[in-house]
Amino acid sequence: MKEKSGVETQYRLDQYLQLALGISRKEAGKAIRNRWVNVNDVLVTQRDFKVTEQDKIEVDDEVITYSSKKRYFMLHKPKGYVSSHRHDGHISLFRLLDENEDVETLHIAGRLDADTTGMVLITDDGQWSHRIMRPGHNNDEESDVAKTYEIKLARPMTDEMISQLEAGVELRGDELLTKPAIVERLEDHSEKMIRLTITEGRYHQVKRMLAAVGNHVEDLHRMQIGHLTLDGLAEGEYRALTDEEVEGF
Ligand code: URA
């Protein structure tokens, strides 16, 4: 079994070969017994010999590697890119990542519509993305991850519309009211610019919420998820998250 020692994870040699080569534990044992495996340039014949991801492991003189380290990125999505690997008519936003990122293994923690801009989090850690996107995951509204959007509306925002969003609105086809949202007016003479913070991630949620109060979203931009802001990241650019940023969720 895998066990933690300090910061480095230790593996049995047969388990490491299994993970790195996608073979069975039995096949890994055979490779070790057949004296094909070197660890740090020394022949090893014990299946339970302990190794870490930092060791140099060779099978039949070929170096093999395995990394359990998960990957986390923040991307500033421009308009026109779709939040999926396939791109029916539009370009996938994964095309904005470097070719070497092994994009097929990555997924998006909270999609944006093709015409929405702003922050997208990308990872290969399913538990982490679930924590961020799952609506109401521990029945405590305060602890859900907040997402903040800047919105340009088709019509001026009335006080009545704001009160409705703050109280929760009924979305067509959904049983539950939306959770209370935070609405701020932005400096704009037309009164058509707002900032909206929600703690759920329902399908087309922002556009449906504004439609439910009799308005219409013209432009939508996600500026913040939880403690993360785009902070200087230009449209079309992405960067890896720091350990601290990842652990903040
Ligand atoms: N809500 C929407 O309606 N669209 C988005 O892209 C994100 C949130």
Coordinates of C-alpha atoms in Angstrom, one line a residue, residues 14-229:
D14 CA 5.5 -3.8 -7.8
Q15 CA 2.8 -1.2 -7.1
Y16 CA 4.9 1.6 -8.7
L17 CA 5.4 -0.5 -11.9
Q18 CA 1.7 -1.3 -11.9
L19 CA 0.9 2.5 -11.8
A20 CA 3.6 3.6 -14.2
L21 CA 3.0 1.0 -16.8
G22 CA -0.6 0.2 -16.4
I23 CA 0.1 -3.5 -15.9
S24 CA -1.2 -6.0 -13.3
R25 CA 0.6 -6.5 -10.0
K26 CA 1.4 -10.1 -11.1
E27 CA 3.1 -8.8 -14.3
A28 CA 5.0 -6.3 -12.2
G29 CA 6.2 -9.1 -9.9
K30 CA 7.3 -11.1 -12.9
A31 CA 9.4 -8.2 -14.3
I32 CA 11.0 -7.8 -10.9
R33 CA 11.7 -11.6 -10.5
N34 CA 13.1 -11.6 -14.0
R35 CA 15.7 -9.1 -12.9
W36 CA 14.6 -6.4 -15.4
V37 CA 14.2 -3.6 -12.8
N38 CA 16.8 -1.2 -11.6
V39 CA 16.3 1.4 -8.9
N40 CA 18.8 4.2 -8.9
D41 CA 21.1 2.1 -11.1
V42 CA 21.0 -0.9 -8.8
L43 CA 19.3 -4.2 -9.6
V44 CA 16.4 -4.8 -7.3
T45 CA 14.6 -8.2 -7.0
Q46 CA 12.3 -7.6 -4.0
R47 CA 8.7 -6.8 -4.9
D48 CA 8.1 -4.9 -1.7
F49 CA 11.2 -2.7 -2.0
K50 CA 10.2 0.9 -1.2
V51 CA 10.5 3.6 -3.8
T52 CA 9.3 7.2 -4.3
E53 CA 8.4 9.3 -7.3
Q54 CA 11.9 10.9 -7.0
D55 CA 13.8 7.6 -7.5
K56 CA 15.2 6.7 -11.0
I57 CA 13.4 3.5 -11.9
E58 CA 14.3 1.5 -15.1
V59 CA 12.6 -1.5 -16.6
D60 CA 14.7 -3.2 -19.3
D61 CA 17.0 -0.1 -19.4
E62 CA 14.1 2.3 -20.0
V63 CA 13.4 4.9 -17.4
I64 CA 9.7 4.9 -16.3
T65 CA 7.9 7.6 -14.4
Y66 CA 4.7 7.9 -12.4
S67 CA 3.4 11.1 -10.8
S68 CA 0.5 11.2 -8.4
K69 CA 0.7 15.0 -8.4
K70 CA -2.6 16.6 -9.5
R71 CA -2.7 19.6 -11.8
Y72 CA -4.6 22.8 -11.3
F73 CA -4.9 25.7 -13.6
M74 CA -6.7 29.0 -13.9
L75 CA -7.6 30.2 -17.4
H76 CA -9.0 33.6 -18.6
K77 CA -11.6 32.4 -21.1
P78 CA -12.3 34.7 -24.1
K79 CA -15.6 34.7 -26.0
G80 CA -16.2 32.0 -28.6
Y81 CA -14.5 29.0 -26.8
V82 CA -16.6 26.1 -25.5
S83 CA -16.1 24.5 -22.1
S84 CA -15.7 20.9 -23.4
H85 CA -13.1 18.8 -25.2
R86 CA -15.3 18.5 -28.3
H87 CA -16.0 21.6 -30.3
D88 CA -19.1 21.5 -32.5
G89 CA -18.5 24.6 -34.5
H90 CA -16.6 26.4 -31.7
I91 CA -13.1 26.0 -30.5
S92 CA -12.5 24.0 -27.3
L93 CA -10.9 26.2 -24.6
F94 CA -8.4 23.3 -24.0
R95 CA -6.8 24.6 -27.2
L96 CA -5.6 27.6 -25.2
L97 CA -3.4 25.2 -23.1
D98 CA 0.1 24.2 -24.1
E99 CA 0.2 21.0 -26.1
N100 CA 2.4 19.4 -23.5
E101 CA -0.3 19.7 -20.8
D102 CA -1.8 16.3 -21.6
V103 CA -5.2 18.0 -21.9
E104 CA -7.2 14.8 -22.5
T105 CA -6.8 14.0 -18.7
L106 CA -8.0 17.5 -17.6
H107 CA -11.6 18.7 -17.0
I108 CA -13.3 22.0 -16.1
A109 CA -14.5 22.8 -12.6
G110 CA -17.5 24.9 -13.6
R111 CA -18.2 25.5 -17.2
L112 CA -18.9 28.8 -18.9
D113 CA -21.1 29.3 -21.9
A114 CA -19.4 30.0 -25.2
D115 CA -20.3 33.7 -25.1
T116 CA -19.2 34.1 -21.4
T117 CA -15.7 35.4 -20.6
G118 CA -13.7 35.1 -17.4
M119 CA -12.3 32.6 -14.9
V120 CA -12.3 28.9 -15.6
L121 CA -10.6 26.4 -13.3
I122 CA -9.1 23.3 -14.9
T123 CA -7.8 20.2 -13.2
D124 CA -7.4 16.4 -13.2
D125 CA -8.6 16.2 -9.5
G126 CA -12.2 15.2 -9.5
Q127 CA -12.7 15.5 -5.8
W128 CA -11.4 19.1 -5.9
S129 CA -13.6 20.2 -8.7
H130 CA -16.6 18.5 -7.1
R131 CA -16.0 20.5 -3.9
I132 CA -16.0 23.7 -5.9
M133 CA -19.0 23.1 -8.1
R134 CA -21.4 20.9 -6.3
P135 CA -24.3 23.1 -5.2
G136 CA -25.1 23.0 -1.5
H137 CA -22.7 20.2 -0.8
N138 CA -22.9 20.3 3.0
N139 CA -26.3 22.0 3.4
D140 CA -24.6 25.1 4.6
E141 CA -25.1 28.1 2.4
E142 CA -22.3 30.0 3.9
S143 CA -19.7 27.4 3.1
D144 CA -20.4 27.0 -0.5
V145 CA -17.9 28.4 -2.9
A146 CA -19.0 31.9 -4.2
K147 CA -18.8 32.8 -7.8
T148 CA -18.9 36.4 -8.8
Y149 CA -20.0 37.7 -12.2
E150 CA -20.0 41.1 -13.8
I151 CA -23.0 41.5 -16.0
K152 CA -24.2 43.9 -18.6
L153 CA -27.9 43.9 -18.9
A154 CA -30.4 44.7 -21.7
R155 CA -32.6 46.8 -19.3
P156 CA -31.9 48.9 -16.2
M157 CA -31.8 47.0 -13.0
T158 CA -34.7 48.0 -10.7
D159 CA -34.7 47.8 -6.9
E160 CA -37.5 45.2 -7.2
M161 CA -35.3 43.0 -9.4
I162 CA -32.5 43.2 -6.9
S163 CA -34.8 42.3 -4.0
Q164 CA -36.0 39.3 -5.8
L165 CA -32.5 38.0 -6.6
E166 CA -31.5 38.6 -3.0
A167 CA -34.4 36.6 -1.7
G168 CA -34.1 33.8 -4.2
V169 CA -36.0 33.2 -7.5
E170 CA -37.8 30.4 -9.2
L171 CA -36.0 29.1 -12.3
R172 CA -38.2 27.4 -14.9
G173 CA -38.0 23.6 -14.5
D174 CA -36.3 23.7 -11.1
E175 CA -38.1 22.8 -7.9
L176 CA -36.0 24.8 -5.4
L177 CA -35.6 28.6 -5.3
T178 CA -32.1 29.9 -5.9
K179 CA -30.1 30.6 -2.8
P180 CA -29.9 34.3 -1.8
A181 CA -27.6 36.2 -4.1
I182 CA -25.5 39.3 -3.5
V183 CA -26.2 42.1 -6.0
E184 CA -24.2 45.3 -6.3
R185 CA -24.8 48.0 -8.8
L186 CA -21.7 49.1 -10.7
E187 CA -21.0 52.7 -11.6
D188 CA -23.0 53.2 -14.8
H189 CA -25.5 55.9 -15.7
S190 CA -27.7 53.4 -17.6
E191 CA -28.0 51.2 -14.5
K192 CA -27.4 48.2 -16.7
M193 CA -24.2 47.0 -15.0
I194 CA -24.2 44.8 -11.9
R195 CA -22.0 42.4 -10.0
L196 CA -23.7 39.2 -8.9
T197 CA -22.4 36.7 -6.4
I198 CA -24.0 33.2 -6.2
T199 CA -23.1 30.0 -4.4
E200 CA -24.6 27.5 -6.7
G201 CA -23.7 26.2 -10.2
R202 CA -27.0 25.3 -11.9
Y203 CA -27.2 25.1 -15.7
H204 CA -27.1 28.7 -17.3
Q205 CA -27.9 29.9 -13.8
V206 CA -27.0 33.6 -14.1
K207 CA -28.9 34.1 -17.4
R208 CA -31.9 32.2 -16.1
M209 CA -31.9 34.2 -12.8
L210 CA -31.9 37.5 -14.7
A211 CA -34.6 36.3 -17.0
A212 CA -36.7 35.2 -14.0
V213 CA -36.8 38.8 -12.8
G214 CA -37.6 40.2 -16.2
N215 CA -34.2 41.3 -17.4
H216 CA -31.8 39.8 -20.0
V217 CA -28.0 39.2 -19.8
E218 CA -26.1 40.8 -22.7
D219 CA -22.6 40.2 -21.5
L220 CA -21.4 37.9 -18.8
H221 CA -17.9 37.8 -17.2
R222 CA -16.9 35.6 -14.2
M223 CA -14.3 37.5 -12.2
Q224 CA -14.0 35.5 -9.1
I225 CA -14.4 31.9 -7.7
G226 CA -14.0 31.6 -3.9
H227 CA -10.7 33.4 -3.0
L228 CA -9.3 33.4 -6.5
T229 CA -9.5 36.5 -8.8

